[in-house]
Amino acid sequence: FLVDGIPIRVFKNNEANGVAYPKNQPMKIYSSLWEADDWATQGGRVKIDWTNAPFSASYKSFNDVDCCSRTSIWDWVTCNANSNSWMWTTLNANQLGQLKWVQDDYMIYNYCTDFKRFPQGLPTECNHN
């Protein structure tokens, strides 16, 4: 997923390893704000500053031009393999560096490293990304 041309998240197609991949259905963007003070904020070390409430989130200038699209409200999505859709691309060396920068400097929580939350083992996709 790119924000302002910078990769912020990669979800590789690992269907061969039993990880579901959204290739035949429409995707949507969803975000939420939640109180995860005890686990998602560096293991609870960083507390929410409730004096900044109410919290809000929004999207500005959202562009999904390279996404797959429905042919009609009745038909399934179509993805053009000849397009620049994220479905058919991989990150180049520069983008991999940008992704590492985002993860190192901005990522607060990564469920694929949260052994406390998943004591029985990390989700399958964590072993293949």
mmCIF file of C-alpha atoms in Angstrom:
data_model
loop_
_atom_site.group_PDB
_atom_site.id
_atom_site.type_symbol
_atom_site.label_atom_id
_atom_site.label_comp_id
_atom_site.label_asym_id
_atom_site.label_seq_id
_atom_site.Cartn_x
_atom_site.Cartn_y
_atom_site.Cartn_z
ATOM 1 C CA PHE A 1 0.000 0.000 0.000
ATOM 2 C CA LEU A 2 1.388 3.392 -0.982
ATOM 3 C CA VAL A 3 0.760 6.761 0.639
ATOM 4 C CA ASP A 4 2.037 9.717 -1.364
ATOM 5 C CA GLY A 5 4.028 7.240 -3.458
ATOM 6 C CA ILE A 6 5.790 5.718 -0.432
ATOM 7 C CA PRO A 7 5.136 2.079 0.498
ATOM 8 C CA ILE A 8 3.776 1.730 4.023
ATOM 9 C CA ARG A 9 2.570 -1.885 4.019
ATOM 10 C CA VAL A 10 3.248 -5.008 1.972
ATOM 11 C CA PHE A 11 0.970 -8.023 1.909
ATOM 12 C CA LYS A 12 2.577 -10.662 -0.275
ATOM 13 C CA ASN A 13 0.584 -13.305 -2.098
ATOM 14 C CA ASN A 14 1.336 -16.443 -0.091
ATOM 15 C CA GLU A 15 -1.694 -18.489 -1.088
ATOM 16 C CA ALA A 16 0.590 -21.451 -1.713
ATOM 17 C CA ASN A 17 1.331 -21.373 2.040
ATOM 18 C CA GLY A 18 -2.332 -21.202 3.082
ATOM 19 C CA VAL A 19 -2.542 -17.431 3.509
ATOM 20 C CA ALA A 20 -5.709 -15.953 1.996
ATOM 21 C CA TYR A 21 -5.056 -13.238 -0.588
ATOM 22 C CA PRO A 22 -7.657 -10.755 -1.865
ATOM 23 C CA LYS A 23 -7.299 -11.324 -5.602
ATOM 24 C CA ASN A 24 -10.855 -12.138 -6.682
ATOM 25 C CA GLN A 25 -12.948 -9.785 -4.625
ATOM 26 C CA PRO A 26 -13.163 -6.042 -4.161
ATOM 27 C CA MET A 27 -11.118 -4.479 -1.419
ATOM 28 C CA LYS A 28 -12.028 -1.531 0.724
ATOM 29 C CA ILE A 29 -10.170 0.893 2.874
ATOM 30 C CA TYR A 30 -11.188 0.867 6.494
ATOM 31 C CA SER A 31 -9.678 2.582 9.440
ATOM 32 C CA SER A 32 -10.665 2.926 13.012
ATOM 33 C CA LEU A 33 -9.438 4.466 16.196
ATOM 34 C CA TRP A 34 -9.447 2.307 19.282
ATOM 35 C CA GLU A 35 -8.068 2.220 22.768
ATOM 36 C CA ALA A 36 -5.252 -0.300 22.649
ATOM 37 C CA ASP A 37 -3.175 1.372 25.304
ATOM 38 C CA ASP A 38 -2.162 -1.896 26.930
ATOM 39 C CA TRP A 39 -0.779 -3.727 23.880
ATOM 40 C CA ALA A 40 -0.457 -1.660 20.683
ATOM 41 C CA THR A 41 1.594 1.216 22.053
ATOM 42 C CA GLN A 42 5.030 -0.288 22.494
ATOM 43 C CA GLY A 43 3.735 -2.916 24.880
ATOM 44 C CA GLY A 44 1.744 -0.362 26.878
ATOM 45 C CA ARG A 45 4.710 1.944 27.550
ATOM 46 C CA VAL A 46 3.187 4.814 25.561
ATOM 47 C CA LYS A 47 -0.156 5.864 26.985
ATOM 48 C CA ILE A 48 -2.911 7.675 25.108
ATOM 49 C CA ASP A 49 -3.137 11.382 25.867
ATOM 50 C CA TRP A 50 -6.891 11.709 26.278
ATOM 51 C CA THR A 51 -6.606 15.504 26.533
ATOM 52 C CA ASN A 52 -6.268 15.458 22.717
ATOM 53 C CA ALA A 53 -9.741 13.906 22.308
ATOM 54 C CA PRO A 54 -11.889 13.780 20.295
ATOM 55 C CA PHE A 55 -9.708 11.900 17.843
ATOM 56 C CA SER A 56 -10.519 11.735 14.151
ATOM 57 C CA ALA A 57 -9.075 10.311 10.968
ATOM 58 C CA SER A 58 -9.796 11.084 7.343
ATOM 59 C CA TYR A 59 -8.634 10.487 3.794
ATOM 60 C CA LYS A 60 -7.751 13.367 1.502
ATOM 61 C CA SER A 61 -7.230 13.170 -2.261
ATOM 62 C CA PHE A 62 -7.691 9.396 -2.296
ATOM 63 C CA ASN A 63 -6.867 7.918 -5.694
ATOM 64 C CA ASP A 64 -7.539 4.306 -6.535
ATOM 65 C CA VAL A 65 -6.975 4.611 -10.282
ATOM 66 C CA ASP A 66 -4.644 1.596 -10.369
ATOM 67 C CA CYS A 67 -6.969 -0.674 -8.454
ATOM 68 C CA CYS A 68 -9.166 -3.452 -9.700
ATOM 69 C CA SER A 69 -12.752 -2.435 -10.315
ATOM 70 C CA ARG A 70 -16.194 -3.929 -10.679
ATOM 71 C CA THR A 71 -17.551 -4.197 -14.186
ATOM 72 C CA SER A 72 -21.012 -3.469 -12.746
ATOM 73 C CA ILE A 73 -22.745 -3.683 -9.394
ATOM 74 C CA TRP A 74 -23.729 -7.249 -10.331
ATOM 75 C CA ASP A 75 -20.411 -8.548 -11.650
ATOM 76 C CA TRP A 76 -17.195 -9.446 -9.859
ATOM 77 C CA VAL A 77 -14.078 -7.348 -10.118
ATOM 78 C CA THR A 78 -11.724 -7.350 -13.043
ATOM 79 C CA CYS A 79 -8.028 -6.753 -12.716
ATOM 80 C CA ASN A 80 -6.085 -5.857 -15.817
ATOM 81 C CA ALA A 81 -2.765 -7.713 -15.712
ATOM 82 C CA ASN A 82 -1.290 -5.153 -18.101
ATOM 83 C CA SER A 83 -2.044 -2.205 -15.841
ATOM 84 C CA ASN A 84 0.047 -0.627 -13.109
ATOM 85 C CA SER A 85 -2.235 -2.173 -10.502
ATOM 86 C CA TRP A 86 -0.580 -3.089 -7.230
ATOM 87 C CA MET A 87 -1.757 -6.627 -7.970
ATOM 88 C CA TRP A 88 0.959 -7.027 -10.614
ATOM 89 C CA THR A 89 3.888 -5.099 -9.195
ATOM 90 C CA THR A 90 6.693 -5.626 -6.709
ATOM 91 C CA LEU A 91 8.766 -3.072 -4.848
ATOM 92 C CA ASN A 92 12.049 -1.957 -6.369
ATOM 93 C CA ALA A 93 15.218 -1.419 -4.289
ATOM 94 C CA ASN A 94 14.392 2.243 -3.638
ATOM 95 C CA GLN A 95 10.857 1.399 -2.494
ATOM 96 C CA LEU A 96 12.175 -1.371 -0.227
ATOM 97 C CA GLY A 97 14.431 1.243 1.394
ATOM 98 C CA GLN A 98 11.461 3.581 1.817
ATOM 99 C CA LEU A 99 9.414 0.783 3.386
ATOM 100 C CA LYS A 100 12.221 0.045 5.864
ATOM 101 C CA TRP A 101 12.413 3.767 6.722
ATOM 102 C CA VAL A 102 8.662 3.885 7.390
ATOM 103 C CA GLN A 103 8.811 0.753 9.524
ATOM 104 C CA ASP A 104 11.880 1.906 11.487
ATOM 105 C CA ASP A 105 10.783 5.511 12.045
ATOM 106 C CA TYR A 106 6.973 5.386 12.155
ATOM 107 C CA MET A 107 5.682 1.905 12.895
ATOM 108 C CA ILE A 108 4.645 1.665 16.521
ATOM 109 C CA TYR A 109 3.069 -1.784 16.441
ATOM 110 C CA ASN A 110 3.614 -4.842 14.275
ATOM 111 C CA TYR A 111 1.401 -7.795 15.097
ATOM 112 C CA CYS A 112 3.955 -10.079 13.415
ATOM 113 C CA THR A 113 6.371 -9.424 16.287
ATOM 114 C CA ASP A 114 3.807 -9.561 19.110
ATOM 115 C CA PHE A 115 4.582 -12.901 20.767
ATOM 116 C CA LYS A 116 2.711 -11.785 23.901
ATOM 117 C CA ARG A 117 -0.526 -11.365 21.961
ATOM 118 C CA PHE A 118 -0.005 -14.625 20.048
ATOM 119 C CA PRO A 119 1.584 -17.021 22.582
ATOM 120 C CA GLN A 120 0.438 -20.041 20.532
ATOM 121 C CA GLY A 121 2.282 -18.765 17.457
ATOM 122 C CA LEU A 122 2.171 -15.818 15.109
ATOM 123 C CA PRO A 123 -0.430 -15.713 12.292
ATOM 124 C CA THR A 124 0.572 -17.683 9.196
ATOM 125 C CA GLU A 125 1.272 -14.630 7.047
ATOM 126 C CA CYS A 126 3.900 -13.461 9.548
ATOM 127 C CA ASN A 127 6.088 -16.442 8.704
ATOM 128 C CA HIS A 128 6.077 -15.615 4.991
ATOM 129 C CA ASN A 129 6.344 -11.797 4.756
#
